[in-house]
Short mmCIF file of C-alpha atoms and ligand atoms in Angstrom, two decimals:
data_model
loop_
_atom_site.label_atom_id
_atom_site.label_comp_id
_atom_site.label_asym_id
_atom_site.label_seq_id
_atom_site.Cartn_x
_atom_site.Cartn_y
_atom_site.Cartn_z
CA UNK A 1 0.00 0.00 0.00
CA UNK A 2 1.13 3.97 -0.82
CA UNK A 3 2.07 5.51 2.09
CA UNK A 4 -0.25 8.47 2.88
CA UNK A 5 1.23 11.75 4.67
CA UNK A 6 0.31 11.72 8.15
CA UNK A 7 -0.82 15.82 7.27
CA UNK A 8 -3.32 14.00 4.77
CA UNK A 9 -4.82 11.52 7.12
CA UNK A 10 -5.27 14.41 9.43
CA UNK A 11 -6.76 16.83 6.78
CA UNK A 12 -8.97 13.47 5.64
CA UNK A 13 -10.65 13.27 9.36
CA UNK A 14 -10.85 16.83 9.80
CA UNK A 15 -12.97 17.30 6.69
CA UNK A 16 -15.08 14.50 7.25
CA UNK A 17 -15.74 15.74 11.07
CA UNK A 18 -16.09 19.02 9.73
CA UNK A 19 -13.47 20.59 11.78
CA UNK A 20 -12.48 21.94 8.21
CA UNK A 21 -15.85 22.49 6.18
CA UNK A 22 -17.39 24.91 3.82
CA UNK A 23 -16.89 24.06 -0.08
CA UNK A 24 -13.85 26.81 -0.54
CA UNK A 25 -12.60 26.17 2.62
CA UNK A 26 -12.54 21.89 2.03
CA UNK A 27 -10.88 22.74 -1.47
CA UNK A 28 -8.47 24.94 -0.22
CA UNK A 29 -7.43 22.19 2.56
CA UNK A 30 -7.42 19.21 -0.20
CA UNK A 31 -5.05 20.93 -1.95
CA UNK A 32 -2.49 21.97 0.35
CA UNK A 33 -2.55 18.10 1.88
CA UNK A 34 -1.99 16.75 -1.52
CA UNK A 35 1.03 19.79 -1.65
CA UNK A 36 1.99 18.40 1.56
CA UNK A 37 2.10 14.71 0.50
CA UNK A 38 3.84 15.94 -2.86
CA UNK A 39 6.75 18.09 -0.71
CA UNK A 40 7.42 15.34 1.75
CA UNK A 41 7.30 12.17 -0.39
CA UNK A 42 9.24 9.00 0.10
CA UNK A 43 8.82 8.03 -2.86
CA UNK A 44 11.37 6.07 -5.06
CA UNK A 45 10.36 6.57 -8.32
CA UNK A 46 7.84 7.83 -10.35
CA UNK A 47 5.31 4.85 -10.00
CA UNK A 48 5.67 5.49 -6.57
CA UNK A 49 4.93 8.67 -6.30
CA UNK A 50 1.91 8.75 -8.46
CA UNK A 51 1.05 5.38 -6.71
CA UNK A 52 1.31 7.68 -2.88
CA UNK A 53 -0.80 10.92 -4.62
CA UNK A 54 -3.88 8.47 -6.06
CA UNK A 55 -4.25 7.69 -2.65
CA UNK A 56 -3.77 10.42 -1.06
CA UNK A 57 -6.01 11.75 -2.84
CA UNK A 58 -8.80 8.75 -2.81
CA UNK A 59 -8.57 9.28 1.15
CA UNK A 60 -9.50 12.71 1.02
CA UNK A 61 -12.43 11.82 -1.91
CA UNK A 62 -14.15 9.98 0.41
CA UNK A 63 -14.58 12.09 3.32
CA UNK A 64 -17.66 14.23 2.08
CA UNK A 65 -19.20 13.23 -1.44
CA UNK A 66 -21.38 16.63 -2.08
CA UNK A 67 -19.34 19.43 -2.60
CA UNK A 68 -17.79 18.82 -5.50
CA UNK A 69 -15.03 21.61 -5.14
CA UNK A 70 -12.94 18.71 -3.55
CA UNK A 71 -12.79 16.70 -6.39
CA UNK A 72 -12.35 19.57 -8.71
CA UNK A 73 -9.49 20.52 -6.57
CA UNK A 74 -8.12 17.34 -6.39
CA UNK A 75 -7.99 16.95 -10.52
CA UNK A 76 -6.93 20.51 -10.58
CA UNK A 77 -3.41 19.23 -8.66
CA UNK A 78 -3.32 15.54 -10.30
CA UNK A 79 -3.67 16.83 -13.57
CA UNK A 80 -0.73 19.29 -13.21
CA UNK A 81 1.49 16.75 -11.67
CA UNK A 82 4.11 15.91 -14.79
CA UNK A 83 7.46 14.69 -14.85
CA UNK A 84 9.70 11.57 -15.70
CA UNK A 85 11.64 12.24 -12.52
CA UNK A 86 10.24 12.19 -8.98
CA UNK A 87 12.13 15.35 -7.91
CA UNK A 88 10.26 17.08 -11.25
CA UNK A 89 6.99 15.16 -10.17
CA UNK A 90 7.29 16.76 -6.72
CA UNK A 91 7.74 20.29 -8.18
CA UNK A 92 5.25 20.20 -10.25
CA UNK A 93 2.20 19.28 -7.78
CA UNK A 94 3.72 21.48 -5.01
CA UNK A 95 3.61 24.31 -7.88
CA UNK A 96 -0.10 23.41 -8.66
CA UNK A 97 -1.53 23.07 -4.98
CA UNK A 98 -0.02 26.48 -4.48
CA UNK A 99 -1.29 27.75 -8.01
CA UNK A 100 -4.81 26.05 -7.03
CA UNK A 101 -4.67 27.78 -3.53
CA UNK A 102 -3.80 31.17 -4.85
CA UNK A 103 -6.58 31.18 -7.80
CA UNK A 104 -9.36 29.95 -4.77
CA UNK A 105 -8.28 33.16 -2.79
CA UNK A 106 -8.35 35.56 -5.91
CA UNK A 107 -11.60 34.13 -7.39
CA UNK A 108 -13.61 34.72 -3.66
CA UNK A 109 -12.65 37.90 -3.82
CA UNK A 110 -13.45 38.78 -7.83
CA UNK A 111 -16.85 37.11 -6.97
CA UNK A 112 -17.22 39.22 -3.99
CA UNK A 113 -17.37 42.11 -6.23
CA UNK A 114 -19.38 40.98 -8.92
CA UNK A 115 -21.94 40.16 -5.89
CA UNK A 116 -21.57 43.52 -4.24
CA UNK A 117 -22.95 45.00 -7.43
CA UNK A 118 -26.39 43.56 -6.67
CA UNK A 119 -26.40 45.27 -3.43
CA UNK A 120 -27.69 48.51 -2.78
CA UNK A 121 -26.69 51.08 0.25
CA UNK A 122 -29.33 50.68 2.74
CA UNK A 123 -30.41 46.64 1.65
CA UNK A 124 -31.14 43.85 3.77
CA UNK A 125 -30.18 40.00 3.23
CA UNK A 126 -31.25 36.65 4.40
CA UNK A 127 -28.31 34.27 4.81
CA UNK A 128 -28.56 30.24 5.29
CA UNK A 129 -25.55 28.28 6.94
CA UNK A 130 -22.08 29.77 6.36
CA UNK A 131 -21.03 30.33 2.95
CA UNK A 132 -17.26 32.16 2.63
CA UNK A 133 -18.67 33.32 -0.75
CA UNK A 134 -21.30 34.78 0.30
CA UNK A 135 -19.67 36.48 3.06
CA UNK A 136 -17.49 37.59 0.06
CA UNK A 137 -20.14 39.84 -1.82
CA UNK A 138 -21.25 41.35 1.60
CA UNK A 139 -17.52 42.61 2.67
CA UNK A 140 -17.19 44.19 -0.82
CA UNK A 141 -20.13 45.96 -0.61
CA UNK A 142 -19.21 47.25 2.89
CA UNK A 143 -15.75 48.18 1.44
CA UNK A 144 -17.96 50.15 -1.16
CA UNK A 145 -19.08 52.34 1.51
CA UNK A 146 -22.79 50.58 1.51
CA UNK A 147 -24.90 49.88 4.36
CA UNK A 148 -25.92 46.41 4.53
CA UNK A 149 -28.00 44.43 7.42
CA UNK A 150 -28.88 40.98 8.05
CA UNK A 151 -31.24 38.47 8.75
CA UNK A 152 -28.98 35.79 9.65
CA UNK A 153 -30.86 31.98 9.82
CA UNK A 154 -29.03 29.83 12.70
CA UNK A 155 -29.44 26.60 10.16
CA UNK A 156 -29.89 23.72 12.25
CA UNK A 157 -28.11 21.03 13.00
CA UNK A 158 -25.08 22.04 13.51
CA UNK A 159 -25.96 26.22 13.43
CA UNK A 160 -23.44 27.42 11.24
CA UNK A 161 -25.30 30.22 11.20
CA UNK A 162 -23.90 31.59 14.13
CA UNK A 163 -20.52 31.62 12.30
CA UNK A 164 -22.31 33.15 9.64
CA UNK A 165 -23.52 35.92 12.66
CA UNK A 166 -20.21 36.46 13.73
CA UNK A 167 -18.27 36.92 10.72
CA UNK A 168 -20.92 39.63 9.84
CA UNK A 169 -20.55 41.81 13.06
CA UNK A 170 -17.10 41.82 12.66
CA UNK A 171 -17.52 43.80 9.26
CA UNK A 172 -19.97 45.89 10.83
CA UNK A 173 -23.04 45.07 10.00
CA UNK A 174 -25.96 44.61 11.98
CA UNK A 175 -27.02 41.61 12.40
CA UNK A 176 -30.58 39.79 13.36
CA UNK A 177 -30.65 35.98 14.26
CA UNK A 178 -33.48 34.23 13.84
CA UNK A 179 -34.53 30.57 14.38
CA UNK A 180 -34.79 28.43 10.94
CA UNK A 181 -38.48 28.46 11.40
CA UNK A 182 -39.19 32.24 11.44
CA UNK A 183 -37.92 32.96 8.17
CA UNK A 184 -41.19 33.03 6.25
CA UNK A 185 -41.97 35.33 8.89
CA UNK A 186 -39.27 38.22 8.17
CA UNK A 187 -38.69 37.72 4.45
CA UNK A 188 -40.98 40.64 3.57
CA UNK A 189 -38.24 42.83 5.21
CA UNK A 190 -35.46 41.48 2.81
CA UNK A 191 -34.28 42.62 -0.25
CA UNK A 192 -32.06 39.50 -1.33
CA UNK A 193 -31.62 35.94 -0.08
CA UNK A 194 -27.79 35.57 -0.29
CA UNK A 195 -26.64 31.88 -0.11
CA UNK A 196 -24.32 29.63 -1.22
CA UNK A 197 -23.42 26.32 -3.09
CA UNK A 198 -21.69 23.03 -2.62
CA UNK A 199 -22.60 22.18 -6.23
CA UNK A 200 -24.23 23.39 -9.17
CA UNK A 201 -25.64 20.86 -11.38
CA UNK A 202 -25.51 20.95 -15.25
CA UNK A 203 -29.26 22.29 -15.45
CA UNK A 204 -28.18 24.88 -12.80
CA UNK A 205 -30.16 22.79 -9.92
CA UNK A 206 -28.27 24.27 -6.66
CA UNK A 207 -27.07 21.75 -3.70
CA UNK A 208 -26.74 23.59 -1.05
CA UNK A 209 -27.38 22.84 3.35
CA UNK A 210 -30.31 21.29 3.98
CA UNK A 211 -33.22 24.12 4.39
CA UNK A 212 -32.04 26.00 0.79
CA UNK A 213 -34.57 24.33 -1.32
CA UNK A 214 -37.62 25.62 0.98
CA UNK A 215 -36.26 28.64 1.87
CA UNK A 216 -35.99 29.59 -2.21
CA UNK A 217 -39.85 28.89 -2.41
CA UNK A 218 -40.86 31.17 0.56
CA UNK A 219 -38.52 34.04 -0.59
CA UNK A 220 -40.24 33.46 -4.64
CA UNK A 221 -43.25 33.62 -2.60
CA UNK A 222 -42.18 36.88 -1.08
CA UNK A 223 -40.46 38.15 -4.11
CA UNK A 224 -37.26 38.26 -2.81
CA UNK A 225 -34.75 37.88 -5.29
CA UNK A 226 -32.66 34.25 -4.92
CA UNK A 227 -28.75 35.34 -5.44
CA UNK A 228 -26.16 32.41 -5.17
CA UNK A 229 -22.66 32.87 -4.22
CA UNK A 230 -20.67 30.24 -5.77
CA UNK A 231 -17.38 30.27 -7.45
CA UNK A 232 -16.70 28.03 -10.38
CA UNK A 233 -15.52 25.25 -8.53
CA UNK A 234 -18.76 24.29 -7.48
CA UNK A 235 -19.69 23.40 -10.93
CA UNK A 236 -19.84 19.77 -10.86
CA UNK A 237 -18.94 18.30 -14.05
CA UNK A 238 -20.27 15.08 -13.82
CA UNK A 239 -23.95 16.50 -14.16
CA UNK A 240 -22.40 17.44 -17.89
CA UNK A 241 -23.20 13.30 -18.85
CA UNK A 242 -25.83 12.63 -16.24
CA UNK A 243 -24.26 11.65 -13.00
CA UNK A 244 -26.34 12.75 -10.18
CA UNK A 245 -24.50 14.98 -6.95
CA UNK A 246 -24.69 12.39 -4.26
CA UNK A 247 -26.19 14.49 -1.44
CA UNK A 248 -24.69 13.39 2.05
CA UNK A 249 -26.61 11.93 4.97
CA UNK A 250 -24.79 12.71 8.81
CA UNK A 251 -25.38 10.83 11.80
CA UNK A 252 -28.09 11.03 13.73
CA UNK A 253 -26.54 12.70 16.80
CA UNK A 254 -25.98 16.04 14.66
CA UNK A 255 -30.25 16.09 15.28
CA UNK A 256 -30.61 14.57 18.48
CA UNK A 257 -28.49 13.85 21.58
CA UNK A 258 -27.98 9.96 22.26
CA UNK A 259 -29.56 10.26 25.81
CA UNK A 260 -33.32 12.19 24.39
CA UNK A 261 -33.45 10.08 22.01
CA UNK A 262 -33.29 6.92 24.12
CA UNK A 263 -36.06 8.77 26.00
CA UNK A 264 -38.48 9.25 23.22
CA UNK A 265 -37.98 5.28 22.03
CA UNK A 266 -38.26 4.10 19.07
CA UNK A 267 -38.34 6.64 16.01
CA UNK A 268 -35.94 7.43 12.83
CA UNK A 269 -33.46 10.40 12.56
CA UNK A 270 -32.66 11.23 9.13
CA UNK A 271 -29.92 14.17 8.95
CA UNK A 272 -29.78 14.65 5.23
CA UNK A 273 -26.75 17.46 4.60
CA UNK A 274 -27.79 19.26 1.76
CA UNK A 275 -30.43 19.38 -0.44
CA UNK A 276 -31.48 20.82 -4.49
CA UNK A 277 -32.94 24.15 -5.03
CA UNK A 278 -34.45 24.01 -9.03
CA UNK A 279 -32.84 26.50 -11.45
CA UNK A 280 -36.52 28.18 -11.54
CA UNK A 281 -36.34 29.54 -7.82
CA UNK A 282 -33.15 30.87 -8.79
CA UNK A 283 -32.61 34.18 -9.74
CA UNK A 284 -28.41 34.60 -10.53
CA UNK A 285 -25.10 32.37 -9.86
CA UNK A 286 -22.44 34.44 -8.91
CA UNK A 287 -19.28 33.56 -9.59
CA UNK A 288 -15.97 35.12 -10.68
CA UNK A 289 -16.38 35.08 -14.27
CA UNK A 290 -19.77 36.83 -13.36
CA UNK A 291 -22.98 36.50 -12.98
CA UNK A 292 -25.51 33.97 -14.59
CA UNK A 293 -29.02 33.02 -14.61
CA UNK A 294 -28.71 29.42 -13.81
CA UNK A 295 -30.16 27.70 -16.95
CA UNK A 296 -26.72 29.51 -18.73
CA UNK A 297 -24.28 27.82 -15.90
CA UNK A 298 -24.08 24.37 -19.05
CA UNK A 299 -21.91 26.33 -20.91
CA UNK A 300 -19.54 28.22 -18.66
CA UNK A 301 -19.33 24.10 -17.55
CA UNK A 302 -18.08 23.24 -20.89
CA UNK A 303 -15.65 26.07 -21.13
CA UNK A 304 -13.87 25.29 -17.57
CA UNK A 305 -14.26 21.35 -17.97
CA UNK A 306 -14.78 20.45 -21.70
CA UNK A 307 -16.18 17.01 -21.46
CA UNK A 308 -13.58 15.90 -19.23
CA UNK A 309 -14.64 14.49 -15.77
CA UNK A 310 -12.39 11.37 -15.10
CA UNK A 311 -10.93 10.85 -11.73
CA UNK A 312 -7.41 10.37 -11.89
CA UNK A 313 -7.08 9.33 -8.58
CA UNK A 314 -9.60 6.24 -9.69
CA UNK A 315 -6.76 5.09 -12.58
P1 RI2 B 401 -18.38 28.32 0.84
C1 RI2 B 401 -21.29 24.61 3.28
O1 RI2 B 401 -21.42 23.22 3.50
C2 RI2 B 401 -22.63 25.32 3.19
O2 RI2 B 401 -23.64 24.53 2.57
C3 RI2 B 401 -22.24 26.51 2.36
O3 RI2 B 401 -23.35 27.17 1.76
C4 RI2 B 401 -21.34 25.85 1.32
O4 RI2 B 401 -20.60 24.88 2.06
C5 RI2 B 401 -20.43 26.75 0.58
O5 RI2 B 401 -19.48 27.34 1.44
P2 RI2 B 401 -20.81 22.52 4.84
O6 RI2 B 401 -19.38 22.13 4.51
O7 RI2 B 401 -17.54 27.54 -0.11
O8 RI2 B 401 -20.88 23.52 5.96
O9 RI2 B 401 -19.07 29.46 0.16
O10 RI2 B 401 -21.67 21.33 5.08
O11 RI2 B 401 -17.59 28.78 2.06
#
């Protein structure tokens, strides 16, 4: 067996814990491990080495399966690694896991300001979970000089909202929690719903946390415009020839502590992750490249990926 970097298993159990979550944030960790395993390799030769990164690389595959930035980031690194040597090898994936890292950081913040066009001085959003591109198009607004407040869902289980609430005040703006259930209530106060992806499918279907899908139809309801944050990397580009974006089911716990639940008796807990907002309660995709109506999202799909959507790490 390849010998996985000890910074890989670690990065592996991390993501699949979600110590390390968030589809930007997951990518960004992929690819350094993969830079890691790369930099410290004991590999002897080539096979070797290619032999160590596969695996590296199917470990961290299989920690989450929906957000499909990890495998995107994962192809970005295997695809660039080249070399008939294992010292060029080596070179060439640390080179592309910093590359990768470098082009996540720039693209947040060119989406950021495509997304800060939409907002006006003085608007209010609704946010779901925590979404670091989202966040994105709110800080360059606020660097613009606008006023922005929000409604800020807590987005049970886990309430990553309340990361969502922090990260907010600390740019200034005001914030209002609310629990998941009131936001029917409140989203005749809003001006945008501002959320963001794991993955966007082929037809421009949006998986994003759990809560996304019925939160679109109350805001269309409302009239409240349906912006998604997402840079390209979501695109997943398996939908291209009709794979399906496995959506993840957590354990039970993440609902329900072991102890009330032994009290209550016999019932099922089902703690589905994420789940598919149509491209018709969508308003725009926001991404660095732009913004799109989602139906259009096919062919910026074919430009990034072409028809290409093996898995190296699979060979
Ligand atoms: P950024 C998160 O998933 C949320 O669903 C969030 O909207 C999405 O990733 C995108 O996050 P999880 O990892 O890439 O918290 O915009 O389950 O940060």
């Amino acid at each position: 067996m390849p010998s996985v970097h000890p910074a890989v298993e670690e990065t592996a159990d991390d993501i699949a814990e979600m110590e390390i979550r968030g589809a930007a944030t997951i990518a960004d960790a992929a690819a350094r491990a993969l830079g890691v395993q790369a930099a410290e390799t004991d590999a002897a030769d080539p096979e070797a080495f290619e032999a160590a990164m596969h695996a590296a690389a199917r470990r961290l595959h299989e920690t989450r399966p929906t957000a499909v930035s990890l495998p995107n980031a994962l192809r970005f690194v295997l695809r660039r690694t080249e070399g008939r040597t294992v010292d060029a090898l080596r070179e060439s994936a640390v080179e592309a896991a910093a590359q990768f890292r470098e082009r996540l950081d720039r693209a947040q913040d060119d989406l950021g300001r495509v997304g800060a066009n939409r907002l006006k001085d003085g608007d209010v959003v609704m946010t779901h979970c925590h979404s670091t591109d989202a966040l994105a198009c709110v800080e360059a607004a606020v660097e613009d000089g606008k006023h922005i407040e929000a409604y800020v869902k807590e987005t049970r289980p886990r309430n990553q909202g309340l990361i969502t609430a922090e990260r907010l005040r600390d740019l200034g703006v005001p914030v209002t929690l609310i629990v998941d259930n009131a936001a029917h209530r409140y989203l005749d106060e809003v001006d945008h719903l501002l959320v963001g992806a794991d993955s966007i499918a082929a037809d421009g279907s949006v998986v994003n946390k759990i809560g996304t899908s019925g939160l679109a139809v109350s805001a269309r309801e409302n009239d409240v415009p349906i912006v998604v944050a997402a840079q390209t990397i979501k695109l997943h580009p398996g939908t291209m020839t009709g794979h399906t974006v496995e959506i993840e089911m957590r354990d039970e716990s993440e609902v329900i502590d072991e102890e009330r639940r032994a009290e209550i008796g016999d019932i099922e807990v089902l703690n589905p992750a994420f789940d598919v907002t149509p491209p018709r309660h969508v308003d725009a995709i926001v991404t660095e490249s732009g913004q799109f109506p989602p139906e259009s999202v096919v062919w910026l799909m074919r430009d990034l990926f072409g028809e290409e959507v093996a898995d190296p790490w699979a060979e």
